[in-house]
Every structure is written in structure tokens, then in C-alpha cells.
Amino acid sequence: EVELLQSGGGLVPPGRSLRLSCVASGFTFDDFAMHWVRQVPGKGLEWVSSANYNADFIAYADSVKGRFTISRDNAKNTLHLQMNNLRSEDTALYYCGKGTGVVLESSVDYWGQGTLVTVSS
Amino acid sequence: DIQLTQSPSSLSASVGDRVTITCRASQDISTSLAWYQQKPGKGPKLLIFSASSLDFGVSSRFSGSGSGTDFALTISSLQPEDIGTYYCQRYKRPPLTFGGGTKVEIK
């Protein structure tokens, strides 16, 4: 059974950093792209970042480019999102997701439980 | 960037009704489009990928159609468990944009 277990959310002041993690199980992690998607409570889904199966190809939304870094440790079946210089508008529930293929241009067929990031002083 | 416009933003229909949600892309995205269902308080669930392929285990009440710029998600006979918000997503090239969502309620 595919499982994505997220950790690392919390309350941080503006300008600080936070690192999200997503530990995968139940599938061959390095055969699939991985994604981060966020959602402000009560609002729609926003794509954040994606990495192909070996992180050779990575993409970011303009809203986080230069501040967020996606990475993956295929030996540990783990996806990370390093979030620097956080802003109040980054406050959201963050989901990690498993892609349906090796390339980052893929839909998301399994989702983590979500982790809340709150940026506030 | 390619934008996705979903309509309607919300709808209310009776149990058993046929419901159609549309998603229009601002440029040709071939069939690189997915549909997701999000129930209240839950994470999204993949329903359709490649515009018309039903994901494993998804009810055959759901179907997807379209290519290029115009797409549709149809629920053939609305059931109470179908309430929630539905999103389209394009994934031909980054950014992998989502549509604004369509909230489905039972009348």
C-alpha cells in the first residue's frame, strides 16, 4: 500500500526557514516523480514544485522560485522541501504527492496527509 | 503561462442528475490534463488522467473528455458521496497549474 508520511510543518515568523519532509513507502520511490502542492485553508490547490525521478529536472512556481528548494533522497525514500525567507502568503497546508510517471510532467495519484505551515509573527 | 478556467465555480444538483464541469486551457495542452476530487477536510484524490483515463478504483460514474483547450468532467448520476470540490490540473509543461475548482453540492 502506498503511503506518504509528512512532517516538518509549524509556526514560524516571517523571514525564517522551515524544512518539510515526506517519507514514501509501498512503491519504488526512484521510479516516480514527486510533487509539492499547497492549499490555503478554504481556498484552491496551488502547485509548488516538482522533481523528476532522480531530481535532474526540477520546477518551481514563480511564487516560490529562489526561496524554496525541492530535493529527494532516493536511498531513504524521502522528499524534502526547504523553505527559506518565508512570507505570510506562504501560510498553507502543504501536500506531497507521488507522480504517475518518471517525468515531472505527471499527475499526482497519491497524496500525503498534509502538513500545516503558518508564517506569522 | 497557460491558465486553466473552470466553470461553473459551484453547482447544486439532485441525486441522479448528470453533472458536467468544464475546464478551458488558454493554450493547447493536448491531453495532459487531470481531474481531482477533494472532499471536505480531506486531501485530493485523482479521478482522471490524460484527459479521459479513469484512475484505478474510481467509479465508472466519472468520465473525462476533451483535448487541446477544452475539457470536461462528467458525473453520469450524481450520488451523495460525490459532494466536494473538483479541480482540473494541466501537466504538459511547468507550471503544473490547477483550475480554480468547482464546488458540487446536493440540492
PDB file of C-alpha atoms in Angstrom, chain A:
ATOM      1  CA  GLU A   1       0.000   0.000   0.000  1.00  0.00           C
ATOM      2  CA  VAL A   2       1.344   3.406  -0.993  1.00  0.00           C
ATOM      3  CA  GLU A   3       1.888   5.751   1.934  1.00  0.00           C
ATOM      4  CA  LEU A   4       3.339   9.249   2.101  1.00  0.00           C
ATOM      5  CA  LEU A   5       4.080  10.406   5.635  1.00  0.00           C
ATOM      6  CA  GLN A   6       4.747  14.100   6.015  1.00  0.00           C
ATOM      7  CA  SER A   7       6.482  16.018   8.774  1.00  0.00           C
ATOM      8  CA  GLY A   8       8.084  19.378   9.461  1.00  0.00           C
ATOM      9  CA  GLY A   9       5.280  21.924   9.490  1.00  0.00           C
ATOM     10  CA  GLY A  10       4.688  24.516  12.166  1.00  0.00           C
ATOM     11  CA  LEU A  11       4.533  28.178  13.124  1.00  0.00           C
ATOM     12  CA  VAL A  12       7.420  30.402  12.056  1.00  0.00           C
ATOM     13  CA  PRO A  13       7.945  34.182  11.922  1.00  0.00           C
ATOM     14  CA  PRO A  14       8.308  35.889   8.541  1.00  0.00           C
ATOM     15  CA  GLY A  15      11.799  35.612   7.078  1.00  0.00           C
ATOM     16  CA  ARG A  16      12.626  32.345   8.790  1.00  0.00           C
ATOM     17  CA  SER A  17      13.095  28.880   7.297  1.00  0.00           C
ATOM     18  CA  LEU A  18      11.351  25.544   7.543  1.00  0.00           C
ATOM     19  CA  ARG A  19      12.015  22.137   6.028  1.00  0.00           C
ATOM     20  CA  LEU A  20       9.233  19.757   5.095  1.00  0.00           C
ATOM     21  CA  SER A  21       9.820  16.040   4.648  1.00  0.00           C
ATOM     22  CA  CYS A  22       7.776  13.288   3.037  1.00  0.00           C
ATOM     23  CA  VAL A  23       8.727   9.644   3.603  1.00  0.00           C
ATOM     24  CA  ALA A  24       7.374   7.269   0.978  1.00  0.00           C
ATOM     25  CA  SER A  25       6.600   3.577   1.207  1.00  0.00           C
ATOM     26  CA  GLY A  26       4.741   0.948  -0.764  1.00  0.00           C
ATOM     27  CA  PHE A  27       6.270   1.730  -4.168  1.00  0.00           C
ATOM     28  CA  THR A  28       9.672   2.034  -5.828  1.00  0.00           C
ATOM     29  CA  PHE A  29      10.415   5.646  -4.919  1.00  0.00           C
ATOM     30  CA  ASP A  30      13.082   6.279  -7.554  1.00  0.00           C
ATOM     31  CA  ASP A  31      10.735   5.191 -10.365  1.00  0.00           C
ATOM     32  CA  PHE A  32       8.426   8.183  -9.951  1.00  0.00           C
ATOM     33  CA  ALA A  33       8.385  11.957  -9.993  1.00  0.00           C
ATOM     34  CA  MET A  34       7.323  13.701  -6.791  1.00  0.00           C
ATOM     35  CA  HIS A  35       5.391  16.914  -6.210  1.00  0.00           C
ATOM     36  CA  TRP A  36       4.561  19.547  -3.607  1.00  0.00           C
ATOM     37  CA  VAL A  37       1.145  21.213  -3.710  1.00  0.00           C
ATOM     38  CA  ARG A  38      -0.241  23.693  -1.175  1.00  0.00           C
ATOM     39  CA  GLN A  39      -3.662  24.923  -0.190  1.00  0.00           C
ATOM     40  CA  VAL A  40      -4.629  27.932   1.853  1.00  0.00           C
ATOM     41  CA  PRO A  41      -7.471  26.736   4.118  1.00  0.00           C
ATOM     42  CA  GLY A  42     -10.766  27.298   2.349  1.00  0.00           C
ATOM     43  CA  LYS A  43      -9.066  28.083  -0.979  1.00  0.00           C
ATOM     44  CA  GLY A  44      -7.951  26.152  -4.055  1.00  0.00           C
ATOM     45  CA  LEU A  45      -4.944  23.993  -4.810  1.00  0.00           C
ATOM     46  CA  GLU A  46      -1.667  25.620  -5.832  1.00  0.00           C
ATOM     47  CA  TRP A  47       1.183  23.683  -7.411  1.00  0.00           C
ATOM     48  CA  VAL A  48       4.500  24.497  -5.694  1.00  0.00           C
ATOM     49  CA  SER A  49       7.313  22.325  -7.044  1.00  0.00           C
ATOM     50  CA  SER A  50       8.107  19.029  -8.747  1.00  0.00           C
ATOM     51  CA  ALA A  51      11.123  16.800  -9.274  1.00  0.00           C
ATOM     52  CA  ASN A  52      11.545  14.003 -11.767  1.00  0.00           C
ATOM     53  CA  TYR A  53      12.614  10.530 -10.619  1.00  0.00           C
ATOM     54  CA  ASN A  54      16.259  11.456  -9.946  1.00  0.00           C
ATOM     55  CA  ALA A  55      15.870  15.229  -9.466  1.00  0.00           C
ATOM     56  CA  ASP A  56      17.722  16.000 -12.690  1.00  0.00           C
ATOM     57  CA  PHE A  57      14.693  18.040 -13.714  1.00  0.00           C
ATOM     58  CA  ILE A  58      13.065  20.317 -11.188  1.00  0.00           C
ATOM     59  CA  ALA A  59      10.437  23.037 -11.488  1.00  0.00           C
ATOM     60  CA  TYR A  60       9.024  25.710  -9.202  1.00  0.00           C
ATOM     61  CA  ALA A  61       6.046  28.018  -9.157  1.00  0.00           C
ATOM     62  CA  ASP A  62       7.061  31.643  -9.685  1.00  0.00           C
ATOM     63  CA  SER A  63       5.694  32.467  -6.232  1.00  0.00           C
ATOM     64  CA  VAL A  64       8.384  30.339  -4.526  1.00  0.00           C
ATOM     65  CA  LYS A  65      11.251  30.377  -7.043  1.00  0.00           C
ATOM     66  CA  GLY A  66      14.508  31.427  -5.409  1.00  0.00           C
ATOM     67  CA  ARG A  67      13.179  30.783  -1.893  1.00  0.00           C
ATOM     68  CA  PHE A  68      12.116  27.107  -1.912  1.00  0.00           C
ATOM     69  CA  THR A  69      14.255  24.104  -2.850  1.00  0.00           C
ATOM     70  CA  ILE A  70      12.920  20.653  -3.603  1.00  0.00           C
ATOM     71  CA  SER A  71      15.196  17.662  -3.129  1.00  0.00           C
ATOM     72  CA  ARG A  72      14.916  13.921  -2.847  1.00  0.00           C
ATOM     73  CA  ASP A  73      16.998  11.244  -1.177  1.00  0.00           C
ATOM     74  CA  ASN A  74      16.207   8.114  -3.161  1.00  0.00           C
ATOM     75  CA  ALA A  75      18.244   5.965  -0.795  1.00  0.00           C
ATOM     76  CA  LYS A  76      15.927   6.994   2.044  1.00  0.00           C
ATOM     77  CA  ASN A  77      12.696   7.214   0.009  1.00  0.00           C
ATOM     78  CA  THR A  78      12.325  10.796   1.174  1.00  0.00           C
ATOM     79  CA  LEU A  79      11.262  14.036  -0.473  1.00  0.00           C
ATOM     80  CA  HIS A  80      12.123  17.409   1.054  1.00  0.00           C
ATOM     81  CA  LEU A  81      11.025  20.992   0.602  1.00  0.00           C
ATOM     82  CA  GLN A  82      13.411  23.566   2.059  1.00  0.00           C
ATOM     83  CA  MET A  83      11.517  26.815   2.501  1.00  0.00           C
ATOM     84  CA  ASN A  84      13.592  29.954   3.129  1.00  0.00           C
ATOM     85  CA  ASN A  85      12.636  33.583   3.631  1.00  0.00           C
ATOM     86  CA  LEU A  86       9.071  32.598   4.414  1.00  0.00           C
ATOM     87  CA  ARG A  87       6.283  35.107   3.888  1.00  0.00           C
ATOM     88  CA  SER A  88       2.785  35.360   5.337  1.00  0.00           C
ATOM     89  CA  GLU A  89       1.394  34.359   1.944  1.00  0.00           C
ATOM     90  CA  ASP A  90       3.191  31.005   2.245  1.00  0.00           C
ATOM     91  CA  THR A  91       0.785  30.066   5.042  1.00  0.00           C
ATOM     92  CA  ALA A  92      -0.974  26.936   3.792  1.00  0.00           C
ATOM     93  CA  LEU A  93      -1.460  23.214   4.122  1.00  0.00           C
ATOM     94  CA  TYR A  94       1.339  21.575   2.159  1.00  0.00           C
ATOM     95  CA  TYR A  95       0.848  18.207   0.465  1.00  0.00           C
ATOM     96  CA  CYS A  96       3.471  15.961  -1.028  1.00  0.00           C
ATOM     97  CA  GLY A  97       2.350  13.777  -3.892  1.00  0.00           C
ATOM     98  CA  LYS A  98       3.545  10.844  -5.944  1.00  0.00           C
ATOM     99  CA  GLY A  99       3.661  11.386  -9.685  1.00  0.00           C
ATOM    100  CA  THR A 100       2.191   8.937 -12.131  1.00  0.00           C
ATOM    101  CA  GLY A 101       5.429   8.670 -14.106  1.00  0.00           C
ATOM    102  CA  VAL A 102       9.168   9.257 -14.047  1.00  0.00           C
ATOM    103  CA  VAL A 103       8.943  12.731 -15.552  1.00  0.00           C
ATOM    104  CA  LEU A 104       7.811  15.742 -13.556  1.00  0.00           C
ATOM    105  CA  GLU A 105       5.117  16.418 -16.165  1.00  0.00           C
ATOM    106  CA  SER A 106       2.742  13.998 -14.471  1.00  0.00           C
ATOM    107  CA  SER A 107      -0.433  13.968 -12.452  1.00  0.00           C
ATOM    108  CA  VAL A 108      -0.500  13.028  -8.751  1.00  0.00           C
ATOM    109  CA  ASP A 109      -2.011   9.679  -7.852  1.00  0.00           C
ATOM    110  CA  TYR A 110      -1.215   9.500  -4.135  1.00  0.00           C
ATOM    111  CA  TRP A 111      -1.148  12.327  -1.609  1.00  0.00           C
ATOM    112  CA  GLY A 112       0.348  12.783   1.834  1.00  0.00           C
ATOM    113  CA  GLN A 113      -1.775  13.749   4.810  1.00  0.00           C
ATOM    114  CA  GLY A 114      -0.770  17.389   4.535  1.00  0.00           C
ATOM    115  CA  THR A 115       1.271  19.496   6.934  1.00  0.00           C
ATOM    116  CA  LEU A 116       0.302  22.990   8.040  1.00  0.00           C
ATOM    117  CA  VAL A 117       2.780  25.822   7.694  1.00  0.00           C
ATOM    118  CA  THR A 118       1.847  29.079   9.401  1.00  0.00           C
ATOM    119  CA  VAL A 119       4.005  32.138   8.847  1.00  0.00           C
ATOM    120  CA  SER A 120       3.217  34.784  11.434  1.00  0.00           C
ATOM    121  CA  SER A 121       4.953  36.984  13.967  1.00  0.00           C
TER     122      SER A 121
END
